[in-house]
Amino acid sequence: MKIAVLTSGGDSPGMNAAVRAVVRECIYNGIDPYGVKFGYQGLIDNNLYKMNVYSVADIIQRGGTMIKTSRCQEMYEEAGVKKAAETLLANKIENLVVIGGDGSYKGALSLSKYGINVMAIPGTIDNDVACTDYTIGFDTAVNTAVEAISKIRDTSLSHNRVSVVEVMGRNCGNLAISAGLAGGAEAIVVPEREYSVEAICEKMLKGKDRGKLHSIIVYAEGAGDINEFAKRVEELTSLTVNVTDLGYIQRGGSPTAFDRILAARMGSMAVNLLIKGEKNKAICLRGGEYVAMDLEEALSMEGVFDEENYNVAMRLSI
Amino acid sequence: MKIAVLTSGGDSPGMNAAVRAVVRECIYNGIDPYGVKFGYQGLIDNNLYKMNVYSVADIIQRGGTMIKTSRCQEMYEEAGVKKAAETLLANKIENLVVIGGDGSYKGALSLSKYGINVMAIPGTIDNDVACTDYTIGFDTAVNTAVEAISKIRDTSLSHNRVSVVEVMGRNCGNLAISAGLAGGAEAIVVPEREYSVEAICEKMLKGKDRGKLHSIIVYAEGAGDINEFAKRVEELTSLTVNVTDLGYIQRGGSPTAFDRILAARMGSMAVNLLIKGEKNKAICLRGGEYVAMDLEEALSMEGVFDEENYNVAMRLSI
Amino acid sequence: MKIAVLTSGGDSPGMNAAVRAVVRECIYNGIDPYGVKFGYQGLIDNNLYKMNVYSVADIIQRGGTMIKTSRCQEMYEEAGVKKAAETLLANKIENLVVIGGDGSYKGALSLSKYGINVMAIPGTIDNDVACTDYTIGFDTAVNTAVEAISKIRDTSLSHNRVSVVEVMGRNCGNLAISAGLAGGAEAIVVPEREYSVEAICEKMLKGKDRGKLHSIIVYAEGAGDINEFAKRVEELTSLTVNVTDLGYIQRGGSPTAFDRILAARMGSMAVNLLIKGEKNKAICLRGGEYVAMDLEEALSMEGVFDEENYNVAMRLSI
Amino acid sequence: MKIAVLTSGGDSPGMNAAVRAVVRECIYNGIDPYGVKFGYQGLIDNNLYKMNVYSVADIIQRGGTMIKTSRCQEMYEEAGVKKAAETLLANKIENLVVIGGDGSYKGALSLSKYGINVMAIPGTIDNDVACTDYTIGFDTAVNTAVEAISKIRDTSLSHNRVSVVEVMGRNCGNLAISAGLAGGAEAIVVPEREYSVEAICEKMLKGKDRGKLHSIIVYAEGAGDINEFAKRVEELTSLTVNVTDLGYIQRGGSPTAFDRILAARMGSMAVNLLIKGEKNKAICLRGGEYVAMDLEEALSMEGVFDEENYNVAMRLSI
């Protein structure tokens, strides 16, 4: 039995820990693990290699993905998918573990039509894979954002300025909400909820009246033009407003214990399910339990907005 | 309406964030929050004060507990409990939020017999409160231990030594298991499971045969005498063995985002339940949901061993 | 005897540790310390207060400045300087410790003409105060930048991308050079040295030939338009190029041990010199020794480019 | 021309960065670099290999030493030294860079008698190499200790306890002094200075009188039995006293920017001096300048106690 593993889409901290878990669980069970380089592109290019226990030595703590990743356009076309499947079959590999976001899940589903047994593991900092409560990398990215916010608060407080901090998350506000709630932000702006810049400023002006002149506003990248927003805040409050885009630091860094454990559990589960003959599943953490959902069903699910965290953040930011 | 809050027993990172959430949720709802100093001892000594929004400014990120904590012997006796209840009633405070471990929960239950409406929030790094999947402080302590293990691994690897690392947790192996799994430890020793030092050493000798001469063993404080264990490993493997006790660094440090969010949600929920007239509940995170259990029932629950994490750690440590 | 202390200009990590040292050295010597809020603006507005040992409790580890800072336009005019001096004299304070960059030093020198005995301590992350080898905050900012670069490298390496990272430093390349040398950057662009984008790209193309497809380029803010530079690199190398501006995270954060010790030594020295009747000095670390230079002379010095670090960085980045 | 490099004695963070600098500076200059495994033991065992630019990829940020280290008893005997020299000469390697503490310097000096051109670079967390102001690893160890102290302070403060924290340093108090000064310790005990436990406790009792019930005492490992000391403090103050030994975490961890730059500069200088035909030198940072001293002279120097830092720490700890 052979199992291949690839990482796909934007990298996230903990992908390495997941690859390590897949490889070590394979070896523990006498299965040959294969690493595919650069995600689906590596399948199309026949860029894969047999791994052993040394291949994954000393990677559990490292950010990024040592088997590399890419966004592969060809996988959106039938010809690409066919070529990818043929590479696997030509190498007599019938099982594939895909670590990535929902774009990567679609590629996995396509491959399953060619007889590949796939397992999908959620790896993205955006936490926007609907079937699972947590994706690998999200907890690390939230902590990175919170640490950055903490540093920005130091200077914001010293100068009595308003700092608007842009965090990643594509169309999903989860990262912003968690970072804002944990960072004690005075306001959080997300794409899923309408907001009133006037209401936000009114609260800040109230704070100003009682002597509080600095604030942190966490702003999700999907929420619109941050500079326009900042300019409007400046106009309405007459406070000095700074903008910081946290950028790519949110993608890297050594994964937190939470992400490493998530990675270990999911990688281990994927291999064990393949051994049992299961296929085409999405590995999820749902309600504190690790479960395997039908991949097609998983892909059809819609994301649920993190209502309660958002509301608590709003109430505590008085 | 008035609500008092105290922290009790060993301090844990995130207690401050929980106090902040209780106080701010009170203020948001027009309730007067009171802080009790030094846990139950402060109730016995009438050491409490009215808090406001400034009382909890700039504490969300701080380890420890700014309202202080203690282990209070008097609360194990009826006279002490009575005195504590009288202090609250004399101050016309009928509601109390207790943040601590299960010892602190017992004190809360005792107070409820005197008509105090109590809410218990789990705050301990040991994750040994049976009713909840996570306690506030655990995630931070695991990350602290993992970072320390990572540093120890550097020197262990440079010298080809075995390092045995003692972590806290009292009679509970959860901290050791999570730290060991996330830290990629070669073995984990916990009080809940029998272990064979011979089997551990056999695995290390196999590693030695293929050239691996350094290992990390995570050892829970409840698992027996670590020095005897280390000596035995040295005898059986002829490898140099070092012992490091992580000690009190595990209790402190800025809380992780996970612990801050746990603290925010639980503190907020405790206050909202008291507003609704509920009482004598334990706030829990169970299966990804925040729920309130009857306090007496919560206290009667038995801890469940972290079987799956333990097993996965064992398999991946080949 | 009374000594006032203020922080001025851009905040930097370790300013709090310096304020603490000034205050505690005063108290140790039976002198009354005064804190001026918001830098020179606080002198103009008579916004100052008597400090005691509690005023500086628990601030040694905090970024920013708890006595606040500002950039004060009025101090560039005689009327402003006069008003500032009058505030001090009206409060019977003849001694002032100023913590800031060279702009702040000029304000101090102006005040000295009105009979104020001033001591200037270098506090800025830019390390651009010519008279001293190190400014308070620089070491912390370098470490913050190196950590951020390390995170960006994770994702750069996973995707085989070039990352151009903008760091602060105004017209001075010191922060870029130190961060680039310590971060193992493949190239460093600074305002003090001409560079050839073609030469940088040639080196990257050589790396590409032998299989290295990711690179980090550290780019000082004073070196010109980073986006134009990045575009040019993309054109010349056909590699994907990302830009990240580290922004305000470089200003905050808990100061490193180096910056705290620098702050302790300089704050202590400033007070002791004032006690001895010295005045109008710039406190410097020069060649490993703490020395006091005449303030006017210090201001007339020209910055020396960090030639050796720059050259070593160039050679090691093969 | 060939240059070998080895790391010897206790490992320290930044050794890898120094090895990288040696290897890359060699390659830049067309010299063949060789790595010796396990310090001098590798010379005795002929355990060395030719390195290239990939050998040192991705190690600049890693603690420990990837070419391993050991304490080698045979090097204290003439036979061992001879064997080590013969290994080098048999491999036609006449130049050796040794990274370690003063014990390692003695080995280098012995080898020089056999015609090996040696360069010694100070690598130890203890900062006890007399000829240099800083050793590689010291700055990282100080920061690690300060972070640990900060965590311990959280719990110390929450419980109103005294924490006595043991730090490394062998017979040298430098690490304790720097960590204590930067960590804001209430007292520092070092082997070089007599201390009075009564005087320390008197100060704490004064603090107790004005309401301060927690303290941190940094205790150097060379200063005697820490448990006896802690017991005496408990007796004299009636405060609860905890002891934490920071242990091996002080040796590991990613090196700070300071240590990486020190390593880059010293590694680069060692190679350039060998190219120029110089030999048997100790690379030092003295008074802010990188200089090369005669190795024998360097070894004859006596350490200077960090008087000023010690005194400032004492004064600021009121």
XYZ file of N, CA and C in Angstrom, chain C residues 176-290:
345
model
N 17.962 48.194 8.849
C 17.906 47.269 7.716
C 19.141 46.372 7.678
N 20.307 46.950 7.923
C 21.547 46.170 7.853
C 21.578 45.116 8.951
N 21.265 45.523 10.171
C 21.299 44.563 11.277
C 20.245 43.473 11.087
N 19.049 43.876 10.693
C 17.984 42.887 10.495
C 18.331 41.963 9.334
N 18.917 42.521 8.299
C 19.274 41.711 7.134
C 20.413 40.752 7.443
N 21.413 41.231 8.146
C 22.558 40.378 8.498
C 22.108 39.264 9.445
N 21.327 39.634 10.456
C 20.874 38.635 11.434
C 19.807 37.715 10.847
N 19.043 38.229 9.904
C 17.973 37.434 9.305
C 18.437 36.608 8.110
N 19.712 36.741 7.755
C 20.228 35.960 6.631
C 19.616 36.373 5.302
N 19.344 37.667 5.150
C 18.717 38.151 3.917
C 19.653 37.977 2.725
N 19.067 37.755 1.573
C 19.853 37.598 0.355
C 20.319 38.948 -0.181
N 19.624 40.025 0.186
C 20.092 41.352 -0.208
C 19.546 42.381 0.770
N 20.262 43.500 0.879
C 19.852 44.592 1.758
C 19.976 45.892 0.968
N 18.908 46.677 0.968
C 18.941 47.954 0.251
C 18.808 49.078 1.270
N 19.786 49.985 1.279
C 19.808 51.072 2.260
C 19.981 52.408 1.560
N 19.553 53.499 2.213
C 19.667 54.802 1.562
C 21.113 55.279 1.403
N 22.010 54.787 2.253
C 23.395 55.306 2.244
C 24.240 54.745 1.112
N 23.811 53.683 0.498
C 24.635 53.069 -0.526
C 23.837 52.919 -1.815
N 24.467 53.272 -2.922
C 23.842 53.005 -4.215
C 23.755 51.493 -4.381
N 22.783 51.084 -5.097
C 22.691 49.645 -5.342
C 22.272 49.468 -6.792
N 22.512 48.288 -7.289
C 22.109 47.981 -8.651
C 21.092 46.853 -8.589
N 19.869 47.165 -9.004
C 18.839 46.131 -8.986
C 19.239 44.993 -9.921
N 20.014 45.330 -10.947
C 20.474 44.292 -11.876
C 21.435 43.332 -11.167
N 22.347 43.880 -10.380
C 23.309 43.031 -9.675
C 22.594 42.140 -8.663
N 21.626 42.718 -7.956
C 20.854 41.922 -6.994
C 20.155 40.777 -7.713
N 19.564 41.100 -8.858
C 18.804 40.081 -9.587
C 19.722 39.025 -10.198
N 20.896 39.456 -10.615
C 21.859 38.508 -11.171
C 22.194 37.433 -10.131
N 22.445 37.891 -8.894
C 22.739 36.944 -7.828
C 21.572 35.983 -7.615
N 20.344 36.543 -7.670
C 19.178 35.698 -7.482
C 19.020 34.695 -8.628
N 19.380 35.122 -9.814
C 19.266 34.217 -10.960
C 20.301 33.095 -10.865
N 21.480 33.427 -10.334
C 22.479 32.378 -10.081
C 21.916 31.365 -9.091
N 21.293 31.885 -8.018
C 20.668 31.003 -7.033
C 19.598 30.152 -7.699
N 18.826 30.781 -8.568
C 17.754 30.074 -9.282
C 18.332 28.919 -10.095
N 19.480 29.176 -10.729
C 20.125 28.137 -11.535
C 20.486 26.912 -10.706
N 20.903 27.144 -9.469
C 21.253 25.978 -8.658
C 20.074 25.549 -7.775
N 18.862 26.038 -8.090
C 17.658 25.484 -7.470
C 17.041 26.316 -6.360
N 17.651 27.444 -6.043
C 17.122 28.261 -4.955
C 16.162 29.302 -5.517
N 14.895 29.187 -5.155
C 13.892 30.021 -5.793
C 13.246 31.035 -4.843
N 13.663 31.014 -3.578
C 13.097 32.009 -2.673
C 14.225 32.900 -2.149
N 13.875 34.121 -1.871
C 14.852 35.055 -1.333
C 14.137 36.072 -0.459
N 14.896 36.636 0.466
C 14.405 37.752 1.273
C 15.272 38.967 0.962
N 14.644 40.061 0.636
C 15.367 41.314 0.462
C 14.868 42.292 1.521
N 15.783 42.787 2.345
C 15.402 43.775 3.357
C 15.624 45.168 2.760
N 14.597 45.965 2.865
C 14.569 47.250 2.171
C 14.294 48.371 3.181
N 15.252 49.261 3.338
C 15.095 50.360 4.301
C 14.103 51.387 3.782
N 13.285 51.949 4.680
C 12.234 52.866 4.245
C 12.778 54.083 3.500
N 14.018 54.456 3.832
C 14.587 55.641 3.195
C 15.163 55.387 1.811
N 15.040 54.158 1.327
C 15.759 53.791 0.095
C 14.958 54.004 -1.180
N 13.781 54.590 -1.065
C 13.005 54.843 -2.277
C 11.740 54.014 -2.340
N 11.083 54.038 -3.471
C 9.780 53.386 -3.621
C 9.941 51.872 -3.714
N 9.439 51.188 -2.695
C 9.629 49.742 -2.614
C 8.832 49.006 -3.695
N 7.689 49.548 -4.064
C 6.871 48.843 -5.046
C 7.505 48.881 -6.439
N 8.091 50.014 -6.749
C 8.831 50.092 -8.020
C 9.976 49.093 -8.038
N 10.687 49.050 -6.902
C 11.808 48.112 -6.788
C 11.322 46.678 -6.992
N 10.228 46.331 -6.311
C 9.712 44.961 -6.381
C 9.294 44.613 -7.810
N 8.682 45.573 -8.470
C 8.238 45.365 -9.849
C 9.419 45.077 -10.768
N 10.477 45.837 -10.541
C 11.692 45.691 -11.353
C 12.312 44.302 -11.129
N 12.306 43.863 -9.869
C 12.860 42.531 -9.568
C 12.037 41.461 -10.272
N 10.741 41.642 -10.257
C 9.851 40.681 -10.910
C 10.147 40.623 -12.413
N 10.317 41.801 -13.016
C 10.631 41.848 -14.447
C 11.942 41.148 -14.766
N 12.941 41.431 -13.958
C 14.289 40.936 -14.281
C 14.479 39.462 -13.974
N 13.713 38.952 -13.011
C 13.952 37.557 -12.596
C 12.830 36.606 -12.984
N 11.678 37.155 -13.375
C 10.491 36.327 -13.646
C 10.071 35.502 -12.433
N 10.496 35.912 -11.259
C 10.036 35.256 -10.030
C 8.856 36.050 -9.468
N 8.023 35.386 -8.677
C 6.936 36.092 -8.009
C 7.509 36.872 -6.827
N 7.141 38.131 -6.727
C 7.693 38.996 -5.688
C 6.567 39.546 -4.817
N 6.713 39.400 -3.507
C 5.760 39.957 -2.547
C 6.387 41.116 -1.790
N 5.575 42.050 -1.390
C 6.060 43.152 -0.563
C 5.358 43.121 0.790
N 6.108 43.236 1.861
C 5.517 43.405 3.187
C 6.183 44.589 3.878
N 5.357 45.498 4.357
C 5.865 46.627 5.139
C 5.635 46.279 6.614
N 6.700 46.154 7.384
C 6.525 45.713 8.778
C 5.766 46.729 9.628
N 5.812 47.987 9.227
C 4.987 48.990 9.882
C 5.242 49.140 11.368
N 4.187 49.492 12.094
C 4.333 49.917 13.475
C 4.654 48.805 14.463
N 4.636 47.545 14.023
C 5.032 46.510 14.996
C 6.485 46.710 15.421
N 7.289 47.375 14.579
C 8.700 47.595 14.900
C 8.898 48.568 16.052
N 7.902 49.345 16.355
C 8.029 50.344 17.411
C 7.701 49.802 18.795
N 6.903 48.749 18.827
C 6.409 48.276 20.115
C 7.096 47.010 20.580
N 6.471 46.378 21.551
C 6.986 45.120 22.058
C 7.810 45.303 23.318
N 7.870 44.250 24.097
C 8.660 44.270 25.324
C 10.129 44.424 24.963
N 10.835 45.353 25.621
C 12.236 45.564 25.252
C 13.109 44.345 25.550
N 14.107 44.155 24.725
C 15.082 43.091 24.973
C 15.909 43.431 26.206
N 16.623 42.420 26.706
C 17.514 42.633 27.847
C 18.539 43.719 27.522
N 19.067 43.689 26.315
C 20.070 44.684 25.914
C 19.512 46.102 26.073
N 18.308 46.327 25.559
C 17.723 47.671 25.650
C 17.375 48.057 27.083
N 16.977 47.085 27.878
C 16.667 47.401 29.276
C 17.925 47.780 30.054
N 19.019 47.096 29.760
C 20.271 47.396 30.464
C 20.806 48.751 30.012
N 20.742 48.990 28.712
C 21.120 50.300 28.168
C 20.313 51.399 28.873
N 19.016 51.171 28.989
C 18.125 52.145 29.616
C 18.472 52.345 31.088
N 18.748 51.241 31.778
C 19.069 51.326 33.208
C 20.355 52.114 33.410
N 21.360 51.769 32.618
C 22.657 52.419 32.779
C 22.591 53.906 32.428
N 21.915 54.228 31.348
C 21.866 55.618 30.901
C 21.015 56.474 31.833
N 19.879 55.925 32.259
C 19.023 56.662 33.181
C 19.738 56.929 34.492
N 20.419 55.906 34.981
C 21.159 56.038 36.232
C 22.275 57.066 36.090
N 22.997 57.004 34.976
C 24.120 57.913 34.764
C 23.653 59.369 34.659
N 22.547 59.591 33.965
C 22.026 60.949 33.794
C 21.752 61.594 35.151
N 21.115 60.850 36.031
C 20.794 61.384 37.355
C 22.065 61.648 38.157
N 22.975 60.694 38.121
C 24.209 60.874 38.897
C 25.034 62.067 38.422
N 25.028 62.299 37.114
C 25.745 63.468 36.602
C 25.089 64.754 37.064
N 23.769 64.812 37.031
C 23.062 66.009 37.495
C 23.371 66.262 38.974
N 23.411 65.173 39.752
C 23.746 65.316 41.168
C 25.125 65.953 41.335
N 26.052 65.548 40.471
C 27.417 66.097 40.551
C 27.521 67.500 39.993
N 26.399 68.045 39.520
C 26.430 69.407 39.014
C 26.756 69.522 37.533
N 26.856 68.397 36.870
C 27.119 68.478 35.429
C 25.824 68.834 34.701
N 25.988 69.340 33.469
C 24.792 69.715 32.729
C 25.043 69.713 31.226
N 23.919 69.646 30.505
C 23.944 69.775 29.050
C 24.851 68.744 28.392
N 24.563 67.486 28.735
C 25.339 66.373 28.212
C 24.432 65.412 27.456
N 25.060 64.729 26.531
C 24.399 63.603 25.866
C 25.023 62.327 26.418
N 24.177 61.439 26.936
C 24.669 60.168 27.466
C 24.850 59.215 26.285
N 26.008 58.603 26.189
C 26.312 57.764 25.025
C 26.931 56.446 25.474
N 26.748 55.433 24.646
C 27.535 54.211 24.762
C 28.505 54.235 23.589
N 29.773 54.400 23.899
C 30.789 54.512 22.839
C 31.913 53.525 23.115
N 32.123 52.627 22.190
C 33.196 51.664 22.386
C 33.032 50.878 23.671
N 31.793 50.530 23.982
C 31.550 49.701 25.157
C 31.550 50.455 26.474
N 31.812 51.762 26.437
C 31.827 52.566 27.663
C 30.678 53.570 27.671
N 30.112 53.795 28.838
C 29.103 54.837 28.968
C 29.820 56.151 29.220
